[in-house]
Amino acid sequence: MEDGCPRIRRRVSVRKRNRGNLESLGASPTPAELQPVGDTEDEAAAGSRRRKTGSPEHAQENDSEEDMFGDYDNFTENSFLAHVDDLEQRYMQRPECGDHGTDSGTKHLCSTGLKNNLRVNTVISFTDPETSAHGKKQGHPDGPAEPEPGSDLSFDVPSSQSLYFENMQNSLEGLGDQCTKERDGNPQKSPHEEVASSHIEQPQQNNDFPNVRASSETNRRKSLKDHLKSAMTGNARAQTPVFPRSKHLREMLLSEEISVAKKTIESPSDDLGPFYSLPSKVRDLYAQLRGIKKLYDWQHTCLTLRSVQERKNLIYSLPTGGGKTLVAEILMLQELLCRQKDVLMILPYVAIVQEKISSLASFGIELGFFVEEYAGSKGRFPPIKRREKKSLYVATIEKAHSLVNALIETGRVSTLGLIVVDELHMIGEGSRGAILEMTLAKVLYSSKTTQIIGMSATLNNVEDLQVFLKAEYYTTQFRPVELKEFLKVNDTIYEVDSRAADGMTFSRLLSYKYSDALKKMDPDRLVALVTEVIPNYSCLVFCPSKKNCENVAEMLCKFLSKDYLNHREKEKCEVMKSLRNVGHGKVCPVLKRTVPFGIAYHHSGLTSDERKLLEEAYSTGVLCLLTCTSTLAAGVNLPARRVILRAPYVANTFLKRNQYKQMIGRAGRAGIDTAGESILLLQEKDKQQVLELINGPLETCYSHLVEEFTKGIQSLFLSLIGLKIAASLGDIYQFMNGTFFGVQQKILLKEKTLWEITVDALEHLAEKGLLQKDGRGDSEGSECHFRITKLGQASFKGAIDVAYCDTLYRDLKKGLEGLVLESLLHLVYLTTPYDLAAQSEPDWMVYFRQFGQLSPAEQNVAALLGVSESFIGKKASGQAVRKKVDKNVVSRLYLSFVLYSLLKETNVWSVSEKFNLPRGYIQNLLTGAASFSSCVLHFCEELEEFWVYKALLVELTKKLMYCVKAELIPLMEVTGVLEGRAKQLYSAGYRSVMHLANANPEVLVKTIDHLSRRQAQQIVSSAKMLLHEKAEALQEEAEELLRLPADLPGLGGPTSERAGSHAGDATLS
């Protein structure tokens, strides 16, 4: 069988018999005959099934037994009744068959004949529309296939008929006892015996013995006919699965269109087919799921570029909200469906990855490809190798790098047909930019067939990126909704105008009447600006800090009219109820005061559940205003009618033009607003700097590959040698020339040359014991070869920062000397991220209080690490500490206490109060620990001495990943389902992925509080996708187990064909 299709068995002729009135006894009814009366699919579905089984004619529907069967002339000649008759004939011809032989003879014949030959093999019913084609392959096109020797005579008997024969056999087994009872004058019969005796006359000892025997044979034949007729009538009336013909036709049409699209996309013709070389179903899905019925002109132009048709690398740039993502999606679908290649989409944040997976899952289900999440601790390395369906990997920057490494290592990077990078400008942002640069550089070096598409709203030095990516460039200033930029100084609002002398022109004065108290509380006139748009339209207020977000939200609510409380009051009550559910019965005091007014704050201090709820409420209009930090501008898509920038600062740093463009790009919602507005509030002292900001060019994008030394160039060199991309100094230097840094080396390098930097980095890795000189070639020149050590291999495989790999090794080694397993604290400490510990400052009083509550076993962990209670006590009381203790160890242990408490309580709120830390910070710590635990696991897998950690870390990683009650974990595997939503679903009776995959979105909307129809559809689609992935993985694993090993002994010799044949038989038996 292929593709999991059920095997369709053809009915075969066993032997030819000339039996006049039994010519067609034993064939099962055609699908048309099995069709239930009143079938909703009528003749269409029946016709489809007739075509599948080769039935040439329509059968009339009739409930009458006589009309349905008539006599037995309609049955096939080689039937079971014929076989039973043979048994009877053989019995009657036995010379010893007499009055005493009847019982034993009948019993013997039935047991040897029926028992051995009536072994019923269950025939799998139709479950897939493609069964038709598969069935045609299985059988002979012209007629019944010849039977195999020793084939089962009853393999195609319906279960109702096989049950009849079993009952008949039981009846015959009791026949002898019944006859004895009759001879003894006992008239009592069991119901089973009564049926047998009423139809089967026992032979009597008299002179008319032959006549009696003939009568017995006739009655026996009549009994069998009646029973068979009754059984087959019931079988014919039984309901059979009916599959809509329309669904089958749709799938056939999609398959045909994809086949045509493949030919179209490979041809040099300008004809792009029904929808940009894609099946028309893609166009229909965009209209159905996204409401997109027509592309913008620039999108059509971009998709029809000659460079795109020739699969050249491409960078395109246009303002936020212009529809960049749609172009990328169409190109990805071309690669997945037409070119049958995998695709990698790189996004900056986990939340955006999950949002994209939810939106594309429906496309994957309908069009037959997988959408796989690579974010946080999710993702398989290397990815599953699919037989037929292709995969769309949606990944964060870090996970994309690990994925590319795994594909290169397994020699599968060529299966990656396309890489799409959103927010390409992030290549110039710190360590994450360095990782993105490494990923793209490796692909460019290792695969000449992989296309790279980069997009961004804020690009300046595109020429450098074009050289690096060997890409074409397309740009436009199109925006579907006009954006008007304003500046507010005191009570005056100016419109940004590049044609004006000073870059702005007077627009209007604020006319809102302010009391003296209001002026004091709201010097920036925010109340006046927001009340012009809310509650009928939405508004975003960007604030410099997280605390400022909360303060502004509360201030606005103090001065808003009470009428705002009535706007969508019932729905806001539902939001509060949902917030209370995800907060374990608690709600943030600020949100408790602001949500009734339709206002909320949004920053990283909130939990992911809270943020998701507020985003959903804002998207549906229940909340009309969010006060937020700059991270929202680069996060999930939450557009607004008006965007207000509270100040030209992010924290204490003056705003960059890239950041400003991203923030104001949220103004204006396509299809909702006719225009979008942005208002930047500023003081007179910042006026000149702001004018330079709004009229100046975008910031130049520079490589951070060398600046981020350990996460950048050193990590790159370690992976290049580990992946065997390069081995010598000359090869590595040549690779560096092809990076984004290599393109910009004349600008970035002041003191050292690229060669000197390359040599220094390799020597540093050798000093740390991660690389060794090979000894081949010149030990100093370009032919100097390196090989990776075991520690280097473990660091590379685990994606461990080179700065911490030796520290991690020492900590794990020390842990082996006295690993405390009475609690999870020791393991949690070993998986607490080093970089987060270096940034944290413990609250010493809280630290001391928590230290005093440790059990003896947990205190042993602290003692092993060199942290004593007296040291913590002195720090808490402010006393001087003479004893030197490693600050990083102390801070790391403190964070371990936080994580350990969270694992025990699974309640972010209580842990937040206990440690006096923001809820969002604790959740980010948990996410970081889960990811780092996965990295440590891969690190240990490469070093045999750490074998003991492998099993322990698998379970710990799972605990850290979800940190919820065990029954919620299956639901949280579905993308976009967080703890709060999982609780709602579980309470509503949805306990597994299978439940969600088969759920009705309309029922979900009615059952689950504050769940939109779009979100319900996304949850169901994501669950289906996850279920399909798991099923496919199991099927491929099974086929791999059954596949003939290529290195099987004897395959290369003269008997290889015979040996292979036997091996194949063994695996399939």
GROMACS .gro file of N, CA, C and O in nm, residues 201-249:
model
  196
  201GLU      N    1  -3.406  -3.265   0.810
  201GLU     CA    2  -3.469  -3.391   0.848
  201GLU      C    3  -3.361  -3.496   0.874
  201GLU      O    4  -3.269  -3.512   0.794
  202GLN      N    5  -3.373  -3.568   0.985
  202GLN     CA    6  -3.274  -3.670   1.018
  202GLN      C    7  -3.307  -3.799   0.941
  202GLN      O    8  -3.425  -3.837   0.929
  203PRO      N    9  -3.211  -3.868   0.887
  203PRO     CA   10  -3.235  -3.995   0.818
  203PRO      C   11  -3.290  -4.101   0.913
  203PRO      O   12  -3.245  -4.111   1.026
  204GLN      N   13  -3.388  -4.177   0.866
  204GLN     CA   14  -3.451  -4.280   0.948
  204GLN      C   15  -3.410  -4.419   0.897
  204GLN      O   16  -3.381  -4.439   0.781
  205GLN      N   17  -3.415  -4.519   0.989
  205GLN     CA   18  -3.383  -4.656   0.953
  205GLN      C   19  -3.510  -4.726   0.903
  205GLN      O   20  -3.585  -4.785   0.979
  206ASN      N   21  -3.539  -4.713   0.771
  206ASN     CA   22  -3.652  -4.784   0.712
  206ASN      C   23  -3.621  -4.813   0.566
  206ASN      O   24  -3.516  -4.776   0.516
  207ASN      N   25  -3.716  -4.873   0.498
  207ASN     CA   26  -3.691  -4.911   0.360
  207ASN      C   27  -3.686  -4.794   0.265
  207ASN      O   28  -3.640  -4.807   0.152
  208ASP      N   29  -3.742  -4.677   0.306
  208ASP     CA   30  -3.742  -4.558   0.219
  208ASP      C   31  -3.622  -4.469   0.246
  208ASP      O   32  -3.629  -4.349   0.233
  209PHE      N   33  -3.513  -4.527   0.284
  209PHE     CA   34  -3.394  -4.448   0.322
  209PHE      C   35  -3.344  -4.354   0.213
  209PHE      O   36  -3.317  -4.238   0.239
  210PRO      N   37  -3.338  -4.398   0.083
  210PRO     CA   38  -3.292  -4.303  -0.020
  210PRO      C   39  -3.382  -4.184  -0.034
  210PRO      O   40  -3.337  -4.071  -0.052
  211ASN      N   41  -3.517  -4.203  -0.027
  211ASN     CA   42  -3.607  -4.090  -0.038
  211ASN      C   43  -3.593  -3.992   0.077
  211ASN      O   44  -3.598  -3.871   0.061
  212VAL      N   45  -3.579  -4.051   0.194
  212VAL     CA   46  -3.560  -3.964   0.312
  212VAL      C   47  -3.431  -3.884   0.299
  212VAL      O   48  -3.424  -3.766   0.331
  213ARG      N   49  -3.329  -3.952   0.248
  213ARG     CA   50  -3.200  -3.882   0.232
  213ARG      C   51  -3.213  -3.769   0.131
  213ARG      O   52  -3.161  -3.660   0.149
  214ALA      N   53  -3.287  -3.793   0.021
  214ALA     CA   54  -3.307  -3.688  -0.080
  214ALA      C   55  -3.385  -3.572  -0.021
  214ALA      O   56  -3.355  -3.455  -0.046
  215SER      N   57  -3.488  -3.606   0.057
  215SER     CA   58  -3.568  -3.500   0.121
  215SER      C   59  -3.483  -3.419   0.216
  215SER      O   60  -3.492  -3.296   0.223
  216SER      N   61  -3.398  -3.491   0.288
  216SER     CA   62  -3.308  -3.421   0.382
  216SER      C   63  -3.216  -3.326   0.307
  216SER      O   64  -3.193  -3.212   0.349
  217GLU      N   65  -3.164  -3.373   0.193
  217GLU     CA   66  -3.073  -3.289   0.114
  217GLU      C   67  -3.144  -3.165   0.063
  217GLU      O   68  -3.092  -3.054   0.067
  218THR      N   69  -3.270  -3.183   0.016
  218THR     CA   70  -3.347  -3.071  -0.036
  218THR      C   71  -3.374  -2.967   0.073
  218THR      O   72  -3.359  -2.847   0.053
  219ASN      N   73  -3.421  -3.019   0.187
  219ASN     CA   74  -3.449  -2.928   0.298
  219ASN      C   75  -3.324  -2.855   0.346
  219ASN      O   76  -3.327  -2.738   0.384
  220ARG      N   77  -3.213  -2.934   0.347
  220ARG     CA   78  -3.087  -2.872   0.390
  220ARG      C   79  -3.050  -2.759   0.294
  220ARG      O   80  -3.009  -2.651   0.334
  221ARG      N   81  -3.066  -2.785   0.161
  221ARG     CA   82  -3.035  -2.684   0.061
  221ARG      C   83  -3.124  -2.562   0.081
  221ARG      O   84  -3.081  -2.448   0.072
  222LYS      N   85  -3.253  -2.587   0.103
  222LYS     CA   86  -3.348  -2.479   0.124
  222LYS      C   87  -3.311  -2.398   0.247
  222LYS      O   88  -3.316  -2.274   0.248
  223SER      N   89  -3.269  -2.466   0.353
  223SER     CA   90  -3.229  -2.397   0.475
  223SER      C   91  -3.111  -2.305   0.450
  223SER      O   92  -3.109  -2.189   0.494
  224LEU      N   93  -3.013  -2.354   0.379
  224LEU     CA   94  -2.895  -2.273   0.349
  224LEU      C   95  -2.932  -2.152   0.266
  224LEU      O   96  -2.882  -2.041   0.287
  225LYS      N   97  -3.021  -2.175   0.166
  225LYS     CA   98  -3.064  -2.063   0.081
  225LYS      C   99  -3.133  -1.955   0.163
  225LYS      O  100  -3.108  -1.836   0.148
  226ASP      N  101  -3.223  -2.000   0.252
  226ASP     CA  102  -3.296  -1.903   0.333
  226ASP      C  103  -3.204  -1.822   0.422
  226ASP      O  104  -3.217  -1.700   0.433
  227HIS      N  105  -3.111  -1.895   0.483
  227HIS     CA  106  -3.019  -1.826   0.573
  227HIS      C  107  -2.928  -1.729   0.497
  227HIS      O  108  -2.902  -1.617   0.539
  228LEU      N  109  -2.877  -1.776   0.382
  228LEU     CA  110  -2.789  -1.689   0.303
  228LEU      C  111  -2.865  -1.568   0.253
  228LEU      O  112  -2.816  -1.455   0.253
  229LYS      N  113  -2.987  -1.593   0.206
  229LYS     CA  114  -3.068  -1.483   0.154
  229LYS      C  115  -3.094  -1.379   0.262
  229LYS      O  116  -3.080  -1.258   0.241
  230SER      N  117  -3.130  -1.427   0.382
  230SER     CA  118  -3.156  -1.336   0.493
  230SER      C  119  -3.031  -1.259   0.532
  230SER      O  120  -3.035  -1.139   0.556
  231ALA      N  121  -2.917  -1.331   0.538
  231ALA     CA  122  -2.793  -1.266   0.578
  231ALA      C  123  -2.750  -1.161   0.477
  231ALA      O  124  -2.707  -1.050   0.513
  232MET      N  125  -2.761  -1.192   0.349
  232MET     CA  126  -2.718  -1.099   0.247
  232MET      C  127  -2.812  -0.981   0.235
  232MET      O  128  -2.773  -0.870   0.200
  233THR      N  129  -2.940  -1.003   0.265
  233THR     CA  130  -3.034  -0.891   0.267
  233THR      C  131  -2.994  -0.792   0.375
  233THR      O  132  -2.989  -0.671   0.355
  234GLY      N  133  -2.963  -0.846   0.493
  234GLY     CA  134  -2.917  -0.758   0.601
  234GLY      C  135  -2.788  -0.688   0.567
  234GLY      O  136  -2.768  -0.571   0.596
  235ASN      N  137  -2.698  -0.761   0.499
  235ASN     CA  138  -2.571  -0.701   0.459
  235ASN      C  139  -2.593  -0.590   0.358
  235ASN      O  140  -2.528  -0.485   0.361
  236ALA      N  141  -2.689  -0.611   0.266
  236ALA     CA  142  -2.716  -0.510   0.164
  236ALA      C  143  -2.778  -0.386   0.224
  236ALA      O  144  -2.759  -0.275   0.176
  237ARG      N  145  -2.858  -0.408   0.330
  237ARG     CA  146  -2.923  -0.293   0.393
  237ARG      C  147  -2.830  -0.216   0.486
  237ARG      O  148  -2.859  -0.105   0.525
  238ALA      N  149  -2.720  -0.281   0.524
  238ALA     CA  150  -2.628  -0.216   0.618
  238ALA      C  151  -2.570  -0.090   0.555
  238ALA      O  152  -2.542  -0.085   0.435
  239GLN      N  153  -2.551   0.012   0.636
  239GLN     CA  154  -2.498   0.138   0.585
  239GLN      C  155  -2.351   0.125   0.554
  239GLN      O  156  -2.275   0.063   0.627
  240THR      N  157  -2.309   0.185   0.446
  240THR     CA  158  -2.168   0.190   0.408
  240THR      C  159  -2.124   0.334   0.402
  240THR      O  160  -2.203   0.423   0.376
  241PRO      N  161  -1.995   0.360   0.430
  241PRO     CA  162  -1.947   0.498   0.426
  241PRO      C  163  -1.966   0.558   0.288
  241PRO      O  164  -1.934   0.496   0.187
  242VAL      N  165  -2.020   0.676   0.285
  242VAL     CA  166  -2.042   0.745   0.158
  242VAL      C  167  -1.953   0.868   0.154
  242VAL      O  168  -1.954   0.950   0.246
  243PHE      N  169  -1.873   0.880   0.053
  243PHE     CA  170  -1.783   0.993   0.040
  243PHE      C  171  -1.828   1.080  -0.076
  243PHE      O  172  -1.847   1.032  -0.187
  244PRO      N  173  -1.846   1.208  -0.050
  244PRO     CA  174  -1.900   1.298  -0.152
  244PRO      C  175  -1.817   1.296  -0.278
  244PRO      O  176  -1.694   1.303  -0.273
  245ARG      N  177  -1.883   1.285  -0.384
  245ARG     CA  178  -1.814   1.287  -0.512
  245ARG      C  179  -1.748   1.422  -0.533
  245ARG      O  180  -1.641   1.432  -0.594
  246SER      N  181  -1.812   1.527  -0.482
  246SER     CA  182  -1.758   1.662  -0.502
  246SER      C  183  -1.620   1.675  -0.439
  246SER      O  184  -1.530   1.737  -0.496
  247LYS      N  185  -1.602   1.614  -0.320
  247LYS     CA  186  -1.471   1.622  -0.255
  247LYS      C  187  -1.365   1.549  -0.337
  247LYS      O  188  -1.255   1.598  -0.357
  248HIS      N  189  -1.404   1.431  -0.387
  248HIS     CA  190  -1.312   1.355  -0.470
  248HIS      C  191  -1.274   1.433  -0.595
  248HIS      O  192  -1.157   1.439  -0.634
  249LEU      N  193  -1.372   1.496  -0.657
  249LEU     CA  194  -1.345   1.573  -0.778
  249LEU      C  195  -1.257   1.693  -0.749
  249LEU      O  196  -1.169   1.728  -0.828
   0.00000   0.00000   0.00000
